[in-house]
């Protein structure tokens, strides 16, 4: 099982992942200490791919690579790296390499880079910046974490609202310091409040004398700097925004958010939802064993508590189990079916809450629907499992018991799977985080209780 | 539980969701048949919000709203609607309303709109288009489903590679029919092969005599029209693209994909992964009861089969269960802990495969790590549960049995949770779709077998 000898190759249908051969050549160059060869291999790679490479190799290889590559690790690589690795990698860089790396970054990327660093490293990065850039970054860090203020770049391209196309183009052509990427010119009033924007395409396609006011876009939306970044991502996705002006509490323009940043946030939020639904708080592949263990343990502890609760229900029926051992054989089936149906309902509900499709106007209808779906599937599997039970154990009444328990548990699963996330959301608890434990507790307890209870009533 | 009387209001922290009050006013206008009032209420809403509204209200309300609003339902609303509702809504529109709705759409949005319609409705939409637009749409439909060719817009803004900034600006200003949204001018060679692109910002900021060739962007990437849309979304997210040229098999420019389309695909793929991991094939809140039942039934059937398998394992130990009823009480705990730990590992693995972080170069390391994490958590919960078992039942050997079974099952969970998704991916099966069933089968079977088997060996 050594890394070097056995190789599972994932299908290579995709053109974007780093080819295994390329990784091999890079690691060989690292081992040979061939600095020039390594730089040549890294040069054509996108910083995001280099970051992925650093995440995939092990710690020793990573440190060697950084030592051999020296200042070949650009700032963009750092900003693409997973948080859990950034501190390590930054710690490996010489002060000169770090300085040259961060100077090339956009202000929002520097903010993203330093916000989670320890103070000492944060200072080192800030010291490497030009005074003006440093000021912009420190300014951005005064906004709360995960706010639009942290996400925005402070560079804006703006024009007074009374300008014409010609005036704007002349201004842009004379301006030395335009941002690398911008898609709109923001119109501001004399008090710096954004009043509209014009796409560059429209600007280029219009005659010089046209007033900017006449060619602004309907899609214009203003983002408050204090808004949660998840809401920002929602707005970009929902309204197909490309860029949007960000304003402070007085409504004055303080920055711009572009769609690539919003897309990254959307991606993170999805990731978080998926991991939380599975009971993995946060965490990534490159976390150390200790961190991974620590992240997963609390969720397993919650699960232990809920499964002990279910066992206490079973313990109520020890006599029945001793008399009819078939009950012990069949009872996990009822609980498992309920758990699965509940997870189905809750996942749909959690997603619908996240995308704002589940609201006050349809929540009762959705609950009713989930219960009907549970009922229909319940009846289907009740009949199936009832027949199997009779054939297996030759006791018709056992078939009736498991069938009834199945129907009850699947209806309850539909109800609990919808109500629990809605209630958690109302209480201000992330439904992705906590619903799973509650729902399976309900379906386990109800499943065991219904099955064993019915058995006592009908069979003993 | 009638929709009209009880109202659960989800927290209203968010500025983007449609306010409940607004929904109420709209439904009142619909009930009153107040067409002018309804249009006034809908007018300021973004098409995406109107689509969400149509998804949230029930069928009767929806049909009434469409009847009252008439041609107030714009084409963009149709293209924002969930697929499951599009046919319904299009069926409700008069041919005139449908024609005016689709004529305003971009070619890629029309493609997205018609590709899943039944033939009759597809014809009706195509008939409503101008001949040139219709040709473009029919052309796009010749590309395979979920390919870049389906995703792209055929409108491109291009310039010969030898042009200067001035020539390009003059051309753009003279051009009548520029796309609404474009962010780059694509440089093409005489055979229409894209060779680079220039951002509009750079174009505006450069002097007229500068050749386009001198100001092209490094980020330039060409998308083959046959590429899977998931790969396209990955490339946009990974490389921070804003737009990219699409080429046919001969490498000739045939269209452009913009980041908003890529973002929508990314969103869909995530949605699909989350739902598949939960055993909900596809499906949304607004699906009818019958469809929802049908989607969930196969997954529950798979779960029934796997839980019967687990029951067969339990049945092997009927004698032991009859002698020691405590085994029946405790056995679900071991299975449940294994199932949870396995789900944690598999979710991390499925995500890592999707984001291409789990590759041939680190798969063994990840498997080893997951098993060690399983071992550490296993030992922790073995001790906890062993002590609980002894206290509860007063039989020390029972504590040893559950402790050993717990360690075994959590290590197996780490192994199965990683190996199964990797193997499924290698076999060309979506790991998000099938891993869950396999992993919980393994942890159930191993959990019951280890616990009951150890009990037989050590206790009887």
mmCIF file of N, CA, C and O in Angstrom, chain B residues 16 54 200 222 387 451:
data_model
loop_
_atom_site.group_PDB
_atom_site.id
_atom_site.type_symbol
_atom_site.label_atom_id
_atom_site.label_comp_id
_atom_site.label_asym_id
_atom_site.label_seq_id
_atom_site.Cartn_x
_atom_site.Cartn_y
_atom_site.Cartn_z
ATOM 1 N N UNK B 16 -33.782 38.936 -0.321
ATOM 2 C CA UNK B 16 -34.043 38.537 -1.698
ATOM 3 C C UNK B 16 -35.297 37.696 -1.886
ATOM 4 O O UNK B 16 -35.946 37.793 -2.912
ATOM 5 N N UNK B 54 -44.437 31.130 -9.073
ATOM 6 C CA UNK B 54 -45.264 30.124 -9.764
ATOM 7 C C UNK B 54 -44.994 28.728 -9.205
ATOM 8 O O UNK B 54 -45.892 27.880 -9.168
ATOM 9 N N UNK B 200 -12.938 43.603 -22.599
ATOM 10 C CA UNK B 200 -13.415 44.921 -23.016
ATOM 11 C C UNK B 200 -12.742 46.017 -22.197
ATOM 12 O O UNK B 200 -12.487 47.110 -22.704
ATOM 13 N N UNK B 222 -10.057 27.312 -24.596
ATOM 14 C CA UNK B 222 -11.037 26.946 -25.623
ATOM 15 C C UNK B 222 -11.842 25.747 -25.138
ATOM 16 O O UNK B 222 -11.278 24.792 -24.605
ATOM 17 N N UNK B 387 -18.339 0.419 28.548
ATOM 18 C CA UNK B 387 -18.693 0.786 29.913
ATOM 19 C C UNK B 387 -20.216 0.857 30.070
ATOM 20 O O UNK B 387 -20.788 0.304 31.028
ATOM 21 N N UNK B 451 -20.726 -8.306 15.938
ATOM 22 C CA UNK B 451 -21.281 -8.261 17.284
ATOM 23 C C UNK B 451 -21.853 -9.612 17.699
ATOM 24 O O UNK B 451 -21.500 -10.158 18.750
#
